């Protein structure tokens, strides 16, 4: 079975061809960073326009690299939401057009389910497991009891972890997107140079809050303009990583589930990977991270989630040719 996955929820135009559940035949990602970096963040209007210009080329490349044609494809999976509405519509409408013209089944995928199942491209994880999704728009703790059987345990009450990385990088004048830059810069910094606040909220809460940390970094930079950027980066990162690690382990303990999957763009972070692997080993919890290419936005994870949805949800394709894009889709 061949699934064509399409993703255009934010600033990556992506298409992938997946054979069966995990044999990836192609994974094409057109990254718009160059367009948005000038503005220090994603400009929705420019993102939508760029998707329109690129989407057909990206799909064509995905088919070519896989050595297949549209007539060989058995299923189309496309991101339905959440994301930027103008961006989502491009991928969704392209997917609908292909489904109509080739009379193919179509499934709409929650982008977050794509992140949650990205690990299945590498290896299947036994249910139930806890998943920490950390991306530019989301910081969610989810309990997964089976395919399409998810329960939200906690989420950020303000900024997402990735958004916080991007904002702090902007304050330090490091460029966009900030996550990978701070990750690299922090390696040469002292993570105990500044003690930034860690927000744990009420005892036992699985929610997050990063806006106080962001303000604290902003005030610190204003008061100490000469402090090494590497030290500020490493100290900021330590505050984020510590809270993410402790809350993820708390979720495993509270739910009595010894399996943890970490996914989304921030899961590409080297310090977070190190911290989660080390703490989970101490607590007898098994932890998985998709490889960095599958953590940040891609269409392989959408194809993978599409395959499982098609197999496990009986009415997954019903009405999908008339579905709408949903900017605020949640679990
Ligand atoms: O999952 P993703 O590609 O897009 C969304 O669905 O939001 O996540 C993008 C976010 C950005 O905020 C980016 O700065 C962050 O992931 N990110 C990282 C790293 N790579 C990407 N954050 C920390 N360390 C990284 N290595
Ligand atoms: Zn994402």
mmCIF file of C-alpha atoms and ligand atoms in Angstrom:
data_model
loop_
_atom_site.group_PDB
_atom_site.id
_atom_site.type_symbol
_atom_site.label_atom_id
_atom_site.label_comp_id
_atom_site.label_asym_id
_atom_site.label_seq_id
_atom_site.Cartn_x
_atom_site.Cartn_y
_atom_site.Cartn_z
ATOM 1 C CA UNK A 1 0.000 0.000 0.000
ATOM 2 C CA UNK A 2 1.381 3.412 -1.023
ATOM 3 C CA UNK A 3 0.417 6.558 0.906
ATOM 4 C CA UNK A 4 1.142 10.054 -0.368
ATOM 5 C CA UNK A 5 1.484 12.448 2.588
ATOM 6 C CA UNK A 6 1.120 16.223 2.209
ATOM 7 C CA UNK A 7 2.004 18.825 4.862
ATOM 8 C CA UNK A 8 1.715 22.619 4.603
ATOM 9 C CA UNK A 9 0.519 23.781 8.037
ATOM 10 C CA UNK A 10 3.221 26.365 8.695
ATOM 11 C CA UNK A 11 6.422 27.199 6.795
ATOM 12 C CA UNK A 12 7.451 23.838 5.318
ATOM 13 C CA UNK A 13 5.970 22.606 2.051
ATOM 14 C CA UNK A 14 6.360 18.846 2.259
ATOM 15 C CA UNK A 15 5.367 15.622 0.502
ATOM 16 C CA UNK A 16 6.356 12.016 1.149
ATOM 17 C CA UNK A 17 5.593 8.553 -0.202
ATOM 18 C CA UNK A 18 5.289 5.770 2.356
ATOM 19 C CA UNK A 19 5.046 2.079 1.509
ATOM 20 C CA UNK A 20 3.085 0.068 4.078
ATOM 21 C CA UNK A 21 3.447 1.387 7.601
ATOM 22 C CA UNK A 22 7.079 2.445 7.711
ATOM 23 C CA UNK A 23 9.041 2.043 4.469
ATOM 24 C CA UNK A 24 9.743 5.606 3.450
ATOM 25 C CA UNK A 25 10.310 5.877 -0.305
ATOM 26 C CA UNK A 26 10.707 9.669 -0.378
ATOM 27 C CA UNK A 27 10.515 12.649 1.985
ATOM 28 C CA UNK A 28 10.747 16.076 0.332
ATOM 29 C CA UNK A 29 10.751 19.252 2.450
ATOM 30 C CA UNK A 30 10.855 22.747 0.990
ATOM 31 C CA UNK A 31 11.832 24.943 3.919
ATOM 32 C CA UNK A 32 10.738 28.606 3.714
ATOM 33 C CA UNK A 33 13.162 29.863 6.399
ATOM 34 C CA UNK A 34 14.983 32.057 3.876
ATOM 35 C CA UNK A 35 11.732 33.927 3.122
ATOM 36 C CA UNK A 36 10.783 34.559 6.776
ATOM 37 C CA UNK A 37 14.179 35.026 8.455
ATOM 38 C CA UNK A 38 14.304 38.625 7.270
ATOM 39 C CA UNK A 39 11.220 39.349 9.448
ATOM 40 C CA UNK A 40 12.315 37.325 12.494
ATOM 41 C CA UNK A 41 9.251 35.057 12.321
ATOM 42 C CA UNK A 42 6.769 33.402 9.962
ATOM 43 C CA UNK A 43 4.718 35.898 7.913
ATOM 44 C CA UNK A 44 1.415 34.033 7.246
ATOM 45 C CA UNK A 45 0.655 35.763 3.935
ATOM 46 C CA UNK A 46 4.110 34.986 2.517
ATOM 47 C CA UNK A 47 3.918 31.409 3.799
ATOM 48 C CA UNK A 48 0.621 30.795 1.974
ATOM 49 C CA UNK A 49 1.925 32.260 -1.280
ATOM 50 C CA UNK A 50 5.101 30.246 -1.140
ATOM 51 C CA UNK A 51 3.143 27.001 -0.577
ATOM 52 C CA UNK A 52 1.088 27.772 -3.701
ATOM 53 C CA UNK A 53 4.262 28.232 -5.747
ATOM 54 C CA UNK A 54 5.956 25.078 -4.466
ATOM 55 C CA UNK A 55 3.400 22.419 -3.665
ATOM 56 C CA UNK A 56 3.136 20.810 -7.102
ATOM 57 C CA UNK A 57 6.888 20.693 -7.536
ATOM 58 C CA UNK A 58 7.358 19.174 -4.091
ATOM 59 C CA UNK A 59 4.726 16.469 -4.755
ATOM 60 C CA UNK A 60 6.256 15.754 -8.170
ATOM 61 C CA UNK A 61 9.702 15.388 -6.570
ATOM 62 C CA UNK A 62 8.315 13.060 -3.894
ATOM 63 C CA UNK A 63 6.772 10.821 -6.570
ATOM 64 C CA UNK A 64 9.915 10.881 -8.719
ATOM 65 C CA UNK A 65 12.235 10.081 -5.821
ATOM 66 C CA UNK A 66 9.954 7.185 -4.827
ATOM 67 C CA UNK A 67 9.938 5.957 -8.443
ATOM 68 C CA UNK A 68 6.130 5.898 -8.597
ATOM 69 C CA UNK A 69 3.306 7.732 -10.353
ATOM 70 C CA UNK A 70 0.069 9.150 -8.999
ATOM 71 C CA UNK A 71 -1.736 6.178 -10.537
ATOM 72 C CA UNK A 72 0.269 3.872 -8.211
ATOM 73 C CA UNK A 73 -0.819 5.702 -5.032
ATOM 74 C CA UNK A 74 -3.491 4.011 -2.836
ATOM 75 C CA UNK A 75 -4.186 6.697 -0.207
ATOM 76 C CA UNK A 76 -3.721 10.456 0.246
ATOM 77 C CA UNK A 77 -3.108 11.848 3.746
ATOM 78 C CA UNK A 78 -3.043 15.582 4.293
ATOM 79 C CA UNK A 79 -2.759 17.869 7.312
ATOM 80 C CA UNK A 80 -6.187 19.292 8.196
ATOM 81 C CA UNK A 81 -4.996 21.443 11.149
ATOM 82 C CA UNK A 82 -3.907 23.034 13.392
ATOM 83 C CA UNK A 83 -1.821 25.684 11.679
ATOM 84 C CA UNK A 84 -1.975 28.859 9.613
ATOM 85 C CA UNK A 85 -5.260 28.800 7.733
ATOM 86 C CA UNK A 86 -3.840 30.184 4.458
ATOM 87 C CA UNK A 87 -1.057 27.590 4.555
ATOM 88 C CA UNK A 88 -3.299 24.654 5.508
ATOM 89 C CA UNK A 89 -5.711 25.397 2.652
ATOM 90 C CA UNK A 90 -2.994 24.958 0.023
ATOM 91 C CA UNK A 91 -2.075 21.405 1.017
ATOM 92 C CA UNK A 92 -5.662 20.428 1.779
ATOM 93 C CA UNK A 93 -7.081 21.649 -1.525
ATOM 94 C CA UNK A 94 -4.228 20.101 -3.502
ATOM 95 C CA UNK A 95 -4.891 16.793 -1.724
ATOM 96 C CA UNK A 96 -8.629 17.038 -2.461
ATOM 97 C CA UNK A 97 -7.957 17.769 -6.141
ATOM 98 C CA UNK A 98 -5.694 14.701 -6.439
ATOM 99 C CA UNK A 99 -8.228 12.536 -4.573
ATOM 100 C CA UNK A 100 -11.030 13.647 -6.939
ATOM 101 C CA UNK A 101 -9.069 13.380 -10.156
ATOM 102 C CA UNK A 102 -7.574 9.942 -9.362
ATOM 103 C CA UNK A 103 -10.552 8.704 -7.355
ATOM 104 C CA UNK A 104 -8.432 7.962 -4.300
ATOM 105 C CA UNK A 105 -9.380 7.699 -0.627
ATOM 106 C CA UNK A 106 -8.372 10.784 1.360
ATOM 107 C CA UNK A 107 -7.773 11.207 5.104
ATOM 108 C CA UNK A 108 -7.381 14.493 6.990
ATOM 109 C CA UNK A 109 -4.742 14.345 9.713
ATOM 110 C CA UNK A 110 -4.349 16.306 12.911
ATOM 111 C CA UNK A 111 -0.791 17.665 12.627
ATOM 112 C CA UNK A 112 -0.263 16.795 16.313
ATOM 113 C CA UNK A 113 -1.147 13.148 15.658
ATOM 114 C CA UNK A 114 1.512 13.277 12.935
ATOM 115 C CA UNK A 115 4.108 14.362 15.517
ATOM 116 C CA UNK A 116 2.834 11.760 18.005
ATOM 117 C CA UNK A 117 3.153 8.896 15.506
ATOM 118 C CA UNK A 118 6.403 10.061 13.829
ATOM 119 C CA UNK A 119 8.328 7.555 15.972
ATOM 120 C CA UNK A 120 6.457 4.701 14.196
ATOM 121 C CA UNK A 121 8.481 5.547 11.055
ATOM 122 C CA UNK A 122 11.437 4.137 13.002
ATOM 123 C CA UNK A 123 9.879 1.529 15.279
ATOM 124 C CA UNK A 124 6.456 0.705 16.721
ATOM 125 C CA UNK A 125 6.055 1.684 20.386
ATOM 126 C CA UNK A 126 3.814 -0.442 22.582
ATOM 127 C CA UNK A 127 0.611 1.271 23.843
ATOM 128 C CA UNK A 128 -0.070 2.880 26.242
ATOM 129 C CA UNK A 129 2.643 5.524 26.131
ATOM 130 C CA UNK A 130 2.996 9.152 27.201
ATOM 131 C CA UNK A 131 3.895 11.627 24.470
ATOM 132 C CA UNK A 132 5.404 15.051 25.005
ATOM 133 C CA UNK A 133 4.841 17.160 21.892
ATOM 134 C CA UNK A 134 7.081 20.229 21.926
ATOM 135 C CA UNK A 135 6.901 22.423 18.852
ATOM 136 C CA UNK A 136 6.648 26.050 17.765
ATOM 137 C CA UNK A 137 2.914 26.168 18.476
ATOM 138 C CA UNK A 138 2.360 23.409 21.063
ATOM 139 C CA UNK A 139 3.606 22.001 24.338
ATOM 140 C CA UNK A 140 1.276 19.091 25.081
ATOM 141 C CA UNK A 141 1.409 15.980 27.263
ATOM 142 C CA UNK A 142 -0.759 13.235 25.841
ATOM 143 C CA UNK A 143 -1.607 9.706 26.872
ATOM 144 C CA UNK A 144 -1.885 7.396 23.854
ATOM 145 C CA UNK A 145 -3.890 4.191 24.481
ATOM 146 C CA UNK A 146 -4.076 3.101 20.853
ATOM 147 C CA UNK A 147 -4.299 4.545 17.344
ATOM 148 C CA UNK A 148 -6.743 7.479 17.491
ATOM 149 C CA UNK A 149 -7.218 6.920 21.238
ATOM 150 C CA UNK A 150 -5.555 9.942 22.804
ATOM 151 C CA UNK A 151 -6.159 11.934 25.979
ATOM 152 C CA UNK A 152 -4.710 15.377 26.666
ATOM 153 C CA UNK A 153 -3.083 15.412 30.128
ATOM 154 C CA UNK A 154 -1.607 18.909 30.103
ATOM 155 C CA UNK A 155 -0.631 21.763 27.841
ATOM 156 C CA UNK A 156 0.973 25.170 27.931
ATOM 157 C CA UNK A 157 -1.167 27.928 29.397
ATOM 158 C CA UNK A 158 0.693 30.592 27.414
ATOM 159 C CA UNK A 159 3.725 30.258 25.101
ATOM 160 C CA UNK A 160 4.871 27.022 23.486
ATOM 161 C CA UNK A 161 8.442 25.910 24.242
ATOM 162 C CA UNK A 162 9.565 26.419 20.618
ATOM 163 C CA UNK A 163 8.008 29.880 20.511
ATOM 164 C CA UNK A 164 9.998 30.744 23.641
ATOM 165 C CA UNK A 165 13.244 29.553 21.994
ATOM 166 C CA UNK A 166 12.448 31.693 18.941
ATOM 167 C CA UNK A 167 11.634 34.802 21.012
ATOM 168 C CA UNK A 168 14.746 34.501 23.208
ATOM 169 C CA UNK A 169 16.935 34.064 20.108
ATOM 170 C CA UNK A 170 15.372 37.220 18.680
ATOM 171 C CA UNK A 171 16.106 39.122 21.925
ATOM 172 C CA UNK A 172 19.726 37.985 21.697
ATOM 173 C CA UNK A 173 19.889 38.980 18.013
ATOM 174 C CA UNK A 174 20.711 35.407 16.973
ATOM 175 C CA UNK A 175 18.342 34.991 14.007
ATOM 176 C CA UNK A 176 15.412 32.740 13.087
ATOM 177 C CA UNK A 177 14.390 30.017 13.807
ATOM 178 C CA UNK A 178 15.903 30.319 17.253
ATOM 179 C CA UNK A 179 15.702 26.720 18.486
ATOM 180 C CA UNK A 180 18.553 25.207 16.466
ATOM 181 C CA UNK A 181 20.709 28.344 16.921
ATOM 182 C CA UNK A 182 20.324 28.380 20.722
ATOM 183 C CA UNK A 183 20.875 24.595 20.810
ATOM 184 C CA UNK A 184 24.254 25.081 19.075
ATOM 185 C CA UNK A 185 25.255 28.236 20.930
ATOM 186 C CA UNK A 186 24.418 26.731 24.351
ATOM 187 C CA UNK A 187 27.040 24.011 23.835
ATOM 188 C CA UNK A 188 29.807 26.556 24.432
ATOM 189 C CA UNK A 189 27.995 28.313 27.310
ATOM 190 C CA UNK A 190 27.734 27.802 31.069
ATOM 191 C CA UNK A 191 24.268 26.497 31.928
ATOM 192 C CA UNK A 192 24.578 27.594 35.565
ATOM 193 C CA UNK A 193 25.657 31.181 34.742
ATOM 194 C CA UNK A 194 22.148 32.574 35.353
ATOM 195 C CA UNK A 195 19.398 30.945 37.424
ATOM 196 C CA UNK A 196 16.255 31.645 35.384
ATOM 197 C CA UNK A 197 12.854 30.777 36.969
ATOM 198 C CA UNK A 198 11.285 27.347 36.418
ATOM 199 C CA UNK A 199 7.502 27.402 36.403
ATOM 200 C CA UNK A 200 5.969 24.190 37.767
ATOM 201 C CA UNK A 201 2.496 25.653 38.518
ATOM 202 C CA UNK A 202 0.316 23.882 41.151
ATOM 203 C CA UNK A 203 1.577 20.638 42.682
ATOM 204 C CA UNK A 204 0.762 17.733 40.378
ATOM 205 C CA UNK A 205 -0.147 19.984 37.429
ATOM 206 C CA UNK A 206 0.848 18.693 34.003
ATOM 207 C CA UNK A 207 0.347 22.125 32.423
ATOM 208 C CA UNK A 208 3.233 24.361 31.393
ATOM 209 C CA UNK A 209 3.918 28.091 31.434
ATOM 210 C CA UNK A 210 6.866 29.722 29.669
ATOM 211 C CA UNK A 211 5.868 33.375 29.459
ATOM 212 C CA UNK A 212 7.433 34.244 32.853
ATOM 213 C CA UNK A 213 10.731 32.716 31.765
ATOM 214 C CA UNK A 214 10.635 34.723 28.539
ATOM 215 C CA UNK A 215 10.073 37.981 30.451
ATOM 216 C CA UNK A 216 12.801 37.086 32.920
ATOM 217 C CA UNK A 217 15.312 36.557 30.076
ATOM 218 C CA UNK A 218 14.225 39.843 28.507
ATOM 219 C CA UNK A 219 14.788 41.748 31.777
ATOM 220 C CA UNK A 220 18.105 40.024 32.362
ATOM 221 C CA UNK A 221 19.412 40.949 28.904
ATOM 222 C CA UNK A 222 18.369 44.588 29.452
ATOM 223 C CA UNK A 223 20.240 44.722 32.775
ATOM 224 C CA UNK A 224 23.312 42.750 31.617
ATOM 225 C CA UNK A 225 23.937 43.704 27.969
ATOM 226 C CA UNK A 226 27.533 42.459 28.150
ATOM 227 C CA UNK A 227 26.766 38.954 29.416
ATOM 228 C CA UNK A 228 28.021 36.237 27.026
ATOM 229 C CA UNK A 229 25.173 35.162 24.695
ATOM 230 C CA UNK A 230 26.317 31.555 25.006
ATOM 231 C CA UNK A 231 25.842 31.679 28.801
ATOM 232 C CA UNK A 232 22.374 33.250 28.526
ATOM 233 C CA UNK A 233 21.435 30.660 25.860
ATOM 234 C CA UNK A 234 22.658 27.725 27.943
ATOM 235 C CA UNK A 235 21.007 29.014 31.145
ATOM 236 C CA UNK A 236 17.692 29.695 29.388
ATOM 237 C CA UNK A 237 17.765 26.291 27.727
ATOM 238 C CA UNK A 238 18.438 24.581 31.054
ATOM 239 C CA UNK A 239 15.301 26.162 32.561
ATOM 240 C CA UNK A 240 13.146 24.931 29.643
ATOM 241 C CA UNK A 241 14.691 21.456 29.518
ATOM 242 C CA UNK A 242 14.416 20.903 33.274
ATOM 243 C CA UNK A 243 10.678 21.658 33.330
ATOM 244 C CA UNK A 244 9.958 19.609 30.187
ATOM 245 C CA UNK A 245 11.897 16.647 31.589
ATOM 246 C CA UNK A 246 10.340 16.750 35.064
ATOM 247 C CA UNK A 247 6.764 17.183 33.789
ATOM 248 C CA UNK A 248 7.130 14.369 31.253
ATOM 249 C CA UNK A 249 8.422 12.011 33.959
ATOM 250 C CA UNK A 250 5.656 13.153 36.331
ATOM 251 C CA UNK A 251 3.073 12.278 33.660
ATOM 252 C CA UNK A 252 4.592 8.782 33.321
ATOM 253 C CA UNK A 253 4.462 8.307 37.101
ATOM 254 C CA UNK A 254 0.928 9.704 37.516
ATOM 255 C CA UNK A 255 -0.420 7.545 34.698
ATOM 256 C CA UNK A 256 1.722 4.578 35.710
ATOM 257 C CA UNK A 257 3.009 4.260 32.140
ATOM 258 C CA UNK A 258 6.744 3.507 31.784
ATOM 259 C CA UNK A 259 7.015 4.565 28.117
ATOM 260 C CA UNK A 260 7.715 8.119 26.908
ATOM 261 C CA UNK A 261 7.853 9.464 23.352
ATOM 262 C CA UNK A 262 9.115 13.004 22.762
ATOM 263 C CA UNK A 263 8.297 14.649 19.448
ATOM 264 C CA UNK A 264 7.896 17.981 17.600
ATOM 265 C CA UNK A 265 10.516 20.517 16.518
ATOM 266 C CA UNK A 266 12.002 21.096 19.999
ATOM 267 C CA UNK A 267 12.519 17.317 20.357
ATOM 268 C CA UNK A 268 15.428 17.838 17.927
ATOM 269 C CA UNK A 269 17.186 19.676 20.780
ATOM 270 C CA UNK A 270 20.398 17.945 21.873
ATOM 271 C CA UNK A 271 20.186 18.966 25.555
ATOM 272 C CA UNK A 272 16.543 17.860 25.856
ATOM 273 C CA UNK A 273 17.431 14.476 24.365
ATOM 274 C CA UNK A 274 20.342 14.081 26.770
ATOM 275 C CA UNK A 275 18.264 15.132 29.809
ATOM 276 C CA UNK A 276 15.244 12.926 29.013
ATOM 277 C CA UNK A 277 17.361 9.859 28.223
ATOM 278 C CA UNK A 278 19.352 10.240 31.416
ATOM 279 C CA UNK A 279 16.410 10.952 33.771
ATOM 280 C CA UNK A 280 14.157 8.307 32.241
ATOM 281 C CA UNK A 281 16.877 5.652 32.607
ATOM 282 C CA UNK A 282 17.202 6.577 36.311
ATOM 283 C CA UNK A 283 13.413 6.251 36.698
ATOM 284 C CA UNK A 284 13.133 2.971 34.728
ATOM 285 C CA UNK A 285 11.169 4.627 31.948
ATOM 286 C CA UNK A 286 11.892 3.788 28.327
ATOM 287 C CA UNK A 287 12.202 6.896 26.132
ATOM 288 C CA UNK A 288 12.063 7.384 22.366
ATOM 289 C CA UNK A 289 12.800 10.381 20.129
ATOM 290 C CA UNK A 290 12.247 10.356 16.374
ATOM 291 C CA UNK A 291 15.414 11.328 14.488
ATOM 292 C CA UNK A 292 15.668 15.144 14.136
ATOM 293 C CA UNK A 293 14.415 15.068 10.508
ATOM 294 C CA UNK A 294 11.156 13.456 11.728
ATOM 295 C CA UNK A 295 10.850 15.833 14.740
ATOM 296 C CA UNK A 296 10.511 19.059 12.756
ATOM 297 C CA UNK A 297 7.617 19.387 10.311
ATOM 298 C CA UNK A 298 7.592 16.801 7.528
ATOM 299 C CA UNK A 299 5.094 14.871 5.420
ATOM 300 C CA UNK A 300 6.443 11.398 6.266
ATOM 301 C CA UNK A 301 4.775 11.622 9.699
ATOM 302 C CA UNK A 302 1.508 12.719 8.035
ATOM 303 C CA UNK A 303 1.634 9.747 5.654
ATOM 304 C CA UNK A 304 2.362 7.446 8.606
ATOM 305 C CA UNK A 305 -0.532 8.836 10.697
ATOM 306 C CA UNK A 306 -2.733 8.607 7.559
ATOM 307 C CA UNK A 307 -1.887 4.944 7.055
ATOM 308 C CA UNK A 308 -2.815 4.050 10.655
ATOM 309 C CA UNK A 309 -5.970 6.182 10.606
ATOM 310 C CA UNK A 310 -7.120 4.509 7.384
ATOM 311 C CA UNK A 311 -6.482 1.045 8.900
ATOM 312 C CA UNK A 312 -7.929 1.659 12.364
ATOM 313 C CA UNK A 313 -10.737 4.229 12.014
ATOM 314 C CA UNK A 314 -13.608 2.743 9.971
ATOM 315 C CA UNK A 315 -15.109 6.066 8.801
ATOM 316 C CA UNK A 316 -11.788 7.930 8.354
ATOM 317 C CA UNK A 317 -12.392 8.629 4.653
ATOM 318 C CA UNK A 318 -16.111 9.447 4.924
ATOM 319 C CA UNK A 319 -16.808 13.009 3.839
ATOM 320 C CA UNK A 320 -13.117 13.812 3.664
ATOM 321 C CA UNK A 321 -13.402 15.311 0.171
ATOM 322 C CA UNK A 322 -15.593 18.025 1.723
ATOM 323 C CA UNK A 323 -13.557 18.626 4.872
ATOM 324 C CA UNK A 324 -12.470 22.105 5.938
ATOM 325 C CA UNK A 325 -9.058 23.189 7.162
ATOM 326 C CA UNK A 326 -9.083 23.771 10.942
ATOM 327 C CA UNK A 327 -6.669 26.377 12.272
ATOM 328 C CA UNK A 328 -7.371 25.437 15.917
ATOM 329 C CA UNK A 329 -7.664 21.657 15.834
ATOM 330 C CA UNK A 330 -6.657 20.058 19.157
ATOM 331 C CA UNK A 331 -6.569 16.628 20.755
HETATM 332 O O1 LIG B 1 7.315 20.984 14.851
HETATM 333 P P1 LIG B 1 7.868 22.199 14.207
HETATM 334 O O2 LIG B 1 8.793 22.036 13.034
HETATM 335 O O3 LIG B 1 6.710 23.157 13.740
HETATM 336 C C1 LIG B 1 5.548 23.319 14.468
HETATM 337 O O4 LIG B 1 4.637 22.448 14.358
HETATM 338 O O5 LIG B 1 5.504 24.309 15.247
HETATM 339 O O6 LIG B 1 8.603 23.039 15.367
HETATM 340 C C2 LIG B 1 9.266 24.236 15.093
HETATM 341 C C3 LIG B 1 9.883 24.730 16.396
HETATM 342 C C4 LIG B 1 10.518 26.123 16.260
HETATM 343 O O7 LIG B 1 10.094 26.914 17.353
HETATM 344 C C5 LIG B 1 12.005 25.833 16.332
HETATM 345 O O8 LIG B 1 12.762 26.892 16.895
HETATM 346 C C6 LIG B 1 12.027 24.611 17.227
HETATM 347 O O9 LIG B 1 10.928 23.837 16.816
HETATM 348 N N1 LIG B 1 13.261 23.814 17.065
HETATM 349 C C7 LIG B 1 14.160 23.626 18.064
HETATM 350 C C8 LIG B 1 15.236 22.881 17.506
HETATM 351 N N2 LIG B 1 14.933 22.633 16.186
HETATM 352 C C9 LIG B 1 13.720 23.211 15.942
HETATM 353 N N3 LIG B 1 14.147 24.035 19.350
HETATM 354 C C10 LIG B 1 15.196 23.698 20.114
HETATM 355 N N4 LIG B 1 16.263 23.015 19.645
HETATM 356 C C11 LIG B 1 16.330 22.571 18.369
HETATM 357 N N5 LIG B 1 17.378 21.898 17.926
HETATM 358 ZN ZN1 LIG B 2 4.783 20.661 13.812
#
